[in-house]
GROMACS .gro file of C-alpha atoms in nm:
model
   89
    1LEU     CA    1   0.000   0.000   0.000
    2CYS     CA    2   0.279   0.246   0.088
    3VAL     CA    3   0.454   0.186  -0.244
    4HIS     CA    4   0.128   0.234  -0.432
    5MET     CA    5   0.059   0.559  -0.247
    6SER     CA    6   0.409   0.686  -0.323
    7LEU     CA    7   0.380   0.595  -0.691
    8SER     CA    8   0.044   0.765  -0.729
    9SER     CA    9   0.116   1.078  -0.527
   10ARG     CA   10   0.475   1.161  -0.631
   11SER     CA   11   0.612   1.246  -0.972
   12ALA     CA   12   0.887   1.042  -1.133
   13ALA     CA   13   1.133   1.324  -1.064
   14HIS     CA   14   1.042   1.328  -0.694
   15ARG     CA   15   1.078   0.951  -0.664
   16LEU     CA   16   1.414   0.952  -0.841
   17ARG     CA   17   1.544   1.243  -0.637
   18GLN     CA   18   1.437   1.084  -0.308
   19THR     CA   19   1.591   0.752  -0.409
   20VAL     CA   20   1.925   0.918  -0.483
   21VAL     CA   21   1.922   1.104  -0.151
   22ASP     CA   22   1.816   0.794   0.045
   23LEU     CA   23   2.096   0.593  -0.116
   24CYS     CA   24   2.341   0.872  -0.038
   25TYR     CA   25   2.267   0.837   0.332
   26GLY     CA   26   2.225   0.458   0.321
   27ILE     CA   27   2.509   0.319   0.110
   28GLY     CA   28   2.694   0.631   0.001
   29ARG     CA   29   3.064   0.671   0.064
   30SER     CA   30   3.193   1.012   0.172
   31VAL     CA   31   3.463   1.145  -0.057
   32SER     CA   32   3.629   1.485  -0.077
   33ARG     CA   33   3.379   1.627  -0.328
   34GLY     CA   34   3.057   1.479  -0.190
   35VAL     CA   35   2.903   1.136  -0.153
   36GLU     CA   36   2.961   0.857  -0.403
   37ILE     CA   37   2.697   0.592  -0.468
   38GLU     CA   38   2.789   0.283  -0.665
   39ILE     CA   39   2.479   0.223  -0.879
   40THR     CA   40   2.387   0.196  -1.244
   41ASN     CA   41   2.115   0.396  -1.414
   42GLU     CA   42   1.919   0.073  -1.457
   43GLU     CA   43   1.934  -0.009  -1.086
   44LEU     CA   44   1.839   0.345  -0.990
   45ALA     CA   45   1.546   0.350  -1.234
   46SER     CA   46   1.419   0.021  -1.094
   47MET     CA   47   1.443   0.139  -0.734
   48ALA     CA   48   1.260   0.466  -0.812
   49HIS     CA   49   0.995   0.291  -1.025
   50VAL     CA   50   1.074   0.499  -1.334
   51THR     CA   51   1.187   0.404  -1.682
   52LEU     CA   52   1.555   0.396  -1.771
   53PHE     CA   53   1.493   0.684  -2.014
   54THR     CA   54   1.335   0.897  -1.741
   55ALA     CA   55   1.616   0.827  -1.495
   56SER     CA   56   1.882   0.906  -1.756
   57ARG     CA   57   1.707   1.230  -1.854
   58TYR     CA   58   1.687   1.361  -1.496
   59LEU     CA   59   2.040   1.250  -1.411
   60SER     CA   60   2.170   1.432  -1.719
   61ASP     CA   61   1.980   1.746  -1.617
   62TRP     CA   62   2.116   1.730  -1.263
   63GLN     CA   63   2.466   1.679  -1.400
   64ARG     CA   64   2.427   1.989  -1.622
   65ARG     CA   65   2.319   2.182  -1.312
   66GLY     CA   66   2.636   2.067  -1.135
   67VAL     CA   67   2.474   1.885  -0.845
   68ILE     CA   68   2.586   1.535  -0.949
   69GLU     CA   69   2.860   1.377  -1.153
   70LYS     CA   70   2.760   1.062  -1.335
   71LYS     CA   71   3.028   0.806  -1.403
   72ARG     CA   72   3.002   0.451  -1.529
   73GLY     CA   73   2.842   0.259  -1.246
   74SER     CA   74   2.838   0.542  -0.992
   75ILE     CA   75   2.699   0.882  -0.904
   76LEU     CA   76   2.879   1.151  -0.710
   77LEU     CA   77   2.624   1.364  -0.526
   78ARG     CA   78   2.786   1.692  -0.434
   79SER     CA   79   2.509   1.813  -0.206
   80PRO     CA   80   2.194   1.627  -0.104
   81GLN     CA   81   2.044   1.952   0.025
   82ARG     CA   82   2.094   2.122  -0.311
   83LEU     CA   83   1.926   1.836  -0.496
   84LEU     CA   84   1.637   1.841  -0.250
   85SER     CA   85   1.595   2.216  -0.303
   86PHE     CA   86   1.530   2.184  -0.679
   87ASP     CA   87   1.180   2.270  -0.790
   88ILE     CA   88   1.112   1.968  -1.009
   89GLU     CA   89   0.736   1.964  -1.048
   0.00000   0.00000   0.00000
């Protein structure tokens, strides 16, 4: 029920953003420039219940904005607070 409520009440962007931030605090590794999460786009899309295309599109946008760096198999999140502050509706 909780998953269904989340899927129906939150946009894909919100779900993806929250997944990235949750992973940052859960499995992220602190590095000098932020927090690194070892995850593929496919894994992230699956966890956020979005398509691979949608996940890739938002990750590319966030990379252009300078809040993340996407590498093969990992994401460097420079600031969870900055990502959470984006108006993504």
